[in-house]
Amino acid sequence: MGQGRSLYAVGILCRRYSKIYASAEKAVEDIPAGSTVLFGGFGLCGIPERLIDAIADNKGIDKLTAVSNNAGIDGVGLGKLLNTRQIKRMVSSYVGENREFARQYLGGELELELVPQGTLAEKVRAGGAGIPAFFTATGFGTAIQHGGTPIKYGVDGVAVIEAAPRE
């Protein structure tokens, strides 16, 4: 303990900056619209179900960029937030089991950045460590490198936002 700092003061400080909330609703209440939110889990295992429910119940939390390895399934996991139209963009490695996701994406209502699983994990790790960019040969020589993969379709089925080329 530093000079002049009591255990009582340290206890007050720890409670003041605690990440423990009384409820899921309290934990998400200050997430602003337009935020990027990382959703943990793999498939439907280990997903933050109560937090997803709390976000779904708070209609002020919308236009989200959801970063997850998957888009849930219809009505479960991120499927709940897709049903309530709170997700604007998905950054994901797998989106194949959610009909509502497919409908919104192909209908021009939802943006998608499809990222290989290992690259997604590294993007999360690097971002958390403050590393702004990294190299991976995963997409080398593909549409990922050259750009042009559709991020968002228009209602007529034509890509209106395409991925930029990567260096």
mmCIF file of C-alpha atoms in Angstrom:
data_model
loop_
_atom_site.group_PDB
_atom_site.id
_atom_site.type_symbol
_atom_site.label_atom_id
_atom_site.label_comp_id
_atom_site.label_asym_id
_atom_site.label_seq_id
_atom_site.Cartn_x
_atom_site.Cartn_y
_atom_site.Cartn_z
ATOM 1 C CA MET A 1 0.000 0.000 0.000
ATOM 2 C CA GLY A 2 1.198 3.446 -0.870
ATOM 3 C CA GLN A 3 1.732 5.985 1.861
ATOM 4 C CA GLY A 4 -1.505 7.622 2.964
ATOM 5 C CA ARG A 5 -3.775 5.157 1.128
ATOM 6 C CA SER A 6 -5.956 3.010 3.344
ATOM 7 C CA LEU A 7 -7.573 -0.308 2.514
ATOM 8 C CA TYR A 8 -10.911 1.493 2.844
ATOM 9 C CA ALA A 9 -9.957 3.974 0.103
ATOM 10 C CA VAL A 10 -8.800 1.162 -2.183
ATOM 11 C CA GLY A 11 -12.117 -0.629 -1.594
ATOM 12 C CA ILE A 12 -14.069 2.502 -2.551
ATOM 13 C CA LEU A 13 -11.922 2.938 -5.665
ATOM 14 C CA CYS A 14 -12.472 -0.676 -6.749
ATOM 15 C CA ARG A 15 -16.251 -0.383 -6.355
ATOM 16 C CA ARG A 16 -16.317 2.915 -8.236
ATOM 17 C CA TYR A 17 -14.658 1.381 -11.295
ATOM 18 C CA SER A 18 -16.222 -2.069 -11.043
ATOM 19 C CA LYS A 19 -17.479 -3.780 -14.186
ATOM 20 C CA ILE A 20 -20.045 -5.704 -12.172
ATOM 21 C CA TYR A 21 -23.598 -4.476 -12.743
ATOM 22 C CA ALA A 22 -26.797 -5.195 -10.867
ATOM 23 C CA SER A 23 -28.524 -6.356 -14.063
ATOM 24 C CA ALA A 24 -27.955 -6.913 -17.758
ATOM 25 C CA GLU A 25 -30.143 -3.882 -18.458
ATOM 26 C CA LYS A 26 -27.818 -1.694 -16.364
ATOM 27 C CA ALA A 27 -24.763 -3.110 -18.144
ATOM 28 C CA VAL A 28 -26.029 -2.081 -21.593
ATOM 29 C CA GLU A 29 -27.905 1.138 -20.831
ATOM 30 C CA ASP A 30 -25.039 3.451 -21.859
ATOM 31 C CA ILE A 31 -24.258 1.760 -25.188
ATOM 32 C CA PRO A 32 -24.904 4.513 -27.749
ATOM 33 C CA ALA A 33 -26.600 3.928 -31.084
ATOM 34 C CA GLY A 34 -24.073 3.230 -33.826
ATOM 35 C CA SER A 35 -21.623 1.412 -31.545
ATOM 36 C CA THR A 36 -19.422 -1.497 -32.515
ATOM 37 C CA VAL A 37 -20.044 -4.382 -30.117
ATOM 38 C CA LEU A 38 -18.019 -7.593 -29.897
ATOM 39 C CA PHE A 39 -20.226 -10.583 -29.051
ATOM 40 C CA GLY A 40 -18.366 -13.575 -27.639
ATOM 41 C CA GLY A 41 -19.120 -17.246 -27.983
ATOM 42 C CA PHE A 42 -18.691 -19.796 -30.725
ATOM 43 C CA GLY A 43 -21.810 -20.713 -32.644
ATOM 44 C CA LEU A 44 -24.470 -20.587 -29.954
ATOM 45 C CA CYS A 45 -22.140 -21.813 -27.179
ATOM 46 C CA GLY A 46 -20.991 -19.243 -24.669
ATOM 47 C CA ILE A 47 -22.927 -16.330 -26.175
ATOM 48 C CA PRO A 48 -23.976 -13.479 -23.848
ATOM 49 C CA GLU A 49 -27.697 -14.352 -23.956
ATOM 50 C CA ARG A 50 -28.840 -12.023 -21.161
ATOM 51 C CA LEU A 51 -26.913 -9.078 -22.635
ATOM 52 C CA ILE A 52 -28.362 -9.766 -26.100
ATOM 53 C CA ASP A 53 -31.847 -9.856 -24.541
ATOM 54 C CA ALA A 54 -31.167 -6.569 -22.715
ATOM 55 C CA ILE A 55 -30.006 -4.900 -25.946
ATOM 56 C CA ALA A 56 -33.043 -6.270 -27.803
ATOM 57 C CA ASP A 57 -35.300 -4.744 -25.124
ATOM 58 C CA ASN A 58 -33.594 -1.322 -25.405
ATOM 59 C CA LYS A 59 -34.721 0.059 -28.778
ATOM 60 C CA GLY A 60 -32.398 3.069 -28.374
ATOM 61 C CA ILE A 61 -29.429 0.772 -28.979
ATOM 62 C CA ASP A 62 -29.556 0.416 -32.759
ATOM 63 C CA LYS A 63 -27.455 0.835 -35.905
ATOM 64 C CA LEU A 64 -24.950 -1.554 -34.307
ATOM 65 C CA THR A 65 -21.915 -3.067 -35.937
ATOM 66 C CA ALA A 66 -21.909 -6.576 -34.485
ATOM 67 C CA VAL A 67 -18.593 -8.415 -34.451
ATOM 68 C CA SER A 68 -19.066 -12.143 -33.915
ATOM 69 C CA ASN A 69 -17.983 -15.383 -35.478
ATOM 70 C CA ASN A 70 -21.624 -16.012 -36.496
ATOM 71 C CA ALA A 71 -25.008 -14.334 -36.931
ATOM 72 C CA GLY A 72 -26.914 -16.657 -34.626
ATOM 73 C CA ILE A 73 -29.964 -18.495 -35.894
ATOM 74 C CA ASP A 74 -33.507 -17.254 -36.408
ATOM 75 C CA GLY A 75 -34.657 -15.808 -33.077
ATOM 76 C CA VAL A 76 -31.640 -17.029 -31.074
ATOM 77 C CA GLY A 77 -28.397 -15.218 -30.258
ATOM 78 C CA LEU A 78 -27.766 -12.335 -32.640
ATOM 79 C CA GLY A 79 -30.851 -13.520 -34.522
ATOM 80 C CA LYS A 80 -32.847 -11.627 -31.867
ATOM 81 C CA LEU A 81 -31.080 -8.359 -32.719
ATOM 82 C CA LEU A 82 -31.547 -9.015 -36.424
ATOM 83 C CA ASN A 83 -35.273 -9.535 -35.825
ATOM 84 C CA THR A 84 -35.513 -6.175 -34.039
ATOM 85 C CA ARG A 85 -33.416 -4.488 -36.793
ATOM 86 C CA GLN A 86 -30.821 -3.243 -34.308
ATOM 87 C CA ILE A 87 -27.830 -4.490 -36.325
ATOM 88 C CA LYS A 88 -26.720 -2.375 -39.272
ATOM 89 C CA ARG A 89 -23.470 -4.210 -40.093
ATOM 90 C CA MET A 90 -22.062 -7.649 -39.304
ATOM 91 C CA VAL A 91 -18.355 -8.456 -39.137
ATOM 92 C CA SER A 92 -18.384 -12.226 -39.079
ATOM 93 C CA SER A 93 -16.746 -15.414 -40.294
ATOM 94 C CA TYR A 94 -19.930 -17.481 -40.720
ATOM 95 C CA VAL A 95 -23.496 -16.414 -41.426
ATOM 96 C CA GLY A 96 -25.040 -19.539 -42.935
ATOM 97 C CA GLU A 97 -27.808 -20.604 -40.554
ATOM 98 C CA ASN A 98 -29.927 -17.486 -40.223
ATOM 99 C CA ARG A 99 -32.685 -16.940 -42.784
ATOM 100 C CA GLU A 100 -33.464 -13.451 -41.444
ATOM 101 C CA PHE A 101 -29.816 -12.471 -41.869
ATOM 102 C CA ALA A 102 -29.847 -13.708 -45.481
ATOM 103 C CA ARG A 103 -33.102 -11.875 -46.209
ATOM 104 C CA GLN A 104 -31.798 -8.567 -44.802
ATOM 105 C CA TYR A 105 -28.382 -8.867 -46.481
ATOM 106 C CA LEU A 106 -29.707 -9.830 -49.904
ATOM 107 C CA GLY A 107 -32.480 -7.224 -49.576
ATOM 108 C CA GLY A 108 -30.034 -4.364 -48.975
ATOM 109 C CA GLU A 109 -30.967 -3.810 -45.321
ATOM 110 C CA LEU A 110 -27.756 -5.133 -43.748
ATOM 111 C CA GLU A 111 -24.029 -4.715 -44.410
ATOM 112 C CA LEU A 112 -21.593 -7.626 -44.118
ATOM 113 C CA GLU A 113 -17.836 -7.805 -43.778
ATOM 114 C CA LEU A 114 -17.091 -11.504 -44.159
ATOM 115 C CA VAL A 115 -13.759 -12.341 -42.509
ATOM 116 C CA PRO A 116 -11.994 -15.719 -42.224
ATOM 117 C CA GLN A 117 -12.196 -17.114 -38.671
ATOM 118 C CA GLY A 118 -8.468 -16.857 -37.889
ATOM 119 C CA THR A 119 -8.283 -13.341 -39.310
ATOM 120 C CA LEU A 120 -11.310 -12.323 -37.241
ATOM 121 C CA ALA A 121 -9.645 -13.635 -34.082
ATOM 122 C CA GLU A 122 -6.455 -11.729 -34.936
ATOM 123 C CA LYS A 123 -8.397 -8.521 -35.703
ATOM 124 C CA VAL A 124 -9.946 -8.721 -32.243
ATOM 125 C CA ARG A 125 -6.623 -9.502 -30.549
ATOM 126 C CA ALA A 126 -4.722 -6.806 -32.446
ATOM 127 C CA GLY A 127 -7.424 -4.223 -31.828
ATOM 128 C CA GLY A 128 -7.406 -4.976 -28.103
ATOM 129 C CA ALA A 129 -3.619 -4.582 -28.059
ATOM 130 C CA GLY A 130 -3.772 -1.262 -29.919
ATOM 131 C CA ILE A 131 -2.256 -2.642 -33.123
ATOM 132 C CA PRO A 132 -3.923 -0.795 -36.028
ATOM 133 C CA ALA A 133 -3.006 -3.224 -38.830
ATOM 134 C CA PHE A 134 -1.425 -6.608 -39.472
ATOM 135 C CA PHE A 135 -0.613 -8.826 -42.440
ATOM 136 C CA THR A 136 -2.205 -12.158 -43.181
ATOM 137 C CA ALA A 137 -1.781 -14.106 -46.398
ATOM 138 C CA THR A 138 -5.247 -15.662 -45.998
ATOM 139 C CA GLY A 139 -6.920 -13.482 -48.629
ATOM 140 C CA PHE A 140 -3.899 -12.997 -50.882
ATOM 141 C CA GLY A 141 -4.789 -13.232 -54.560
ATOM 142 C CA THR A 142 -8.534 -13.414 -53.845
ATOM 143 C CA ALA A 143 -11.430 -10.962 -53.969
ATOM 144 C CA ILE A 144 -10.562 -10.080 -50.366
ATOM 145 C CA GLN A 145 -7.247 -8.602 -51.569
ATOM 146 C CA HIS A 146 -8.506 -7.095 -54.821
ATOM 147 C CA GLY A 147 -11.747 -5.669 -53.409
ATOM 148 C CA GLY A 148 -15.197 -5.793 -54.858
ATOM 149 C CA THR A 149 -16.864 -8.274 -52.532
ATOM 150 C CA PRO A 150 -20.364 -6.967 -51.760
ATOM 151 C CA ILE A 151 -20.750 -5.435 -48.323
ATOM 152 C CA LYS A 152 -24.297 -4.218 -48.980
ATOM 153 C CA TYR A 153 -26.793 -4.924 -51.721
ATOM 154 C CA GLY A 154 -29.443 -2.521 -52.976
ATOM 155 C CA VAL A 155 -33.087 -3.556 -53.130
ATOM 156 C CA ASP A 156 -32.546 -4.365 -56.816
ATOM 157 C CA GLY A 157 -29.878 -6.961 -55.936
ATOM 158 C CA VAL A 158 -26.934 -4.878 -57.180
ATOM 159 C CA ALA A 159 -24.012 -4.259 -54.812
ATOM 160 C CA VAL A 160 -24.134 -0.658 -53.547
ATOM 161 C CA ILE A 161 -21.168 -0.929 -51.141
ATOM 162 C CA GLU A 162 -18.179 -3.032 -52.159
ATOM 163 C CA ALA A 163 -15.118 -3.856 -50.113
ATOM 164 C CA ALA A 164 -12.053 -1.772 -50.853
ATOM 165 C CA PRO A 165 -8.855 -3.477 -52.027
ATOM 166 C CA ARG A 166 -6.506 -4.519 -49.201
ATOM 167 C CA GLU A 167 -2.784 -3.930 -49.278
#
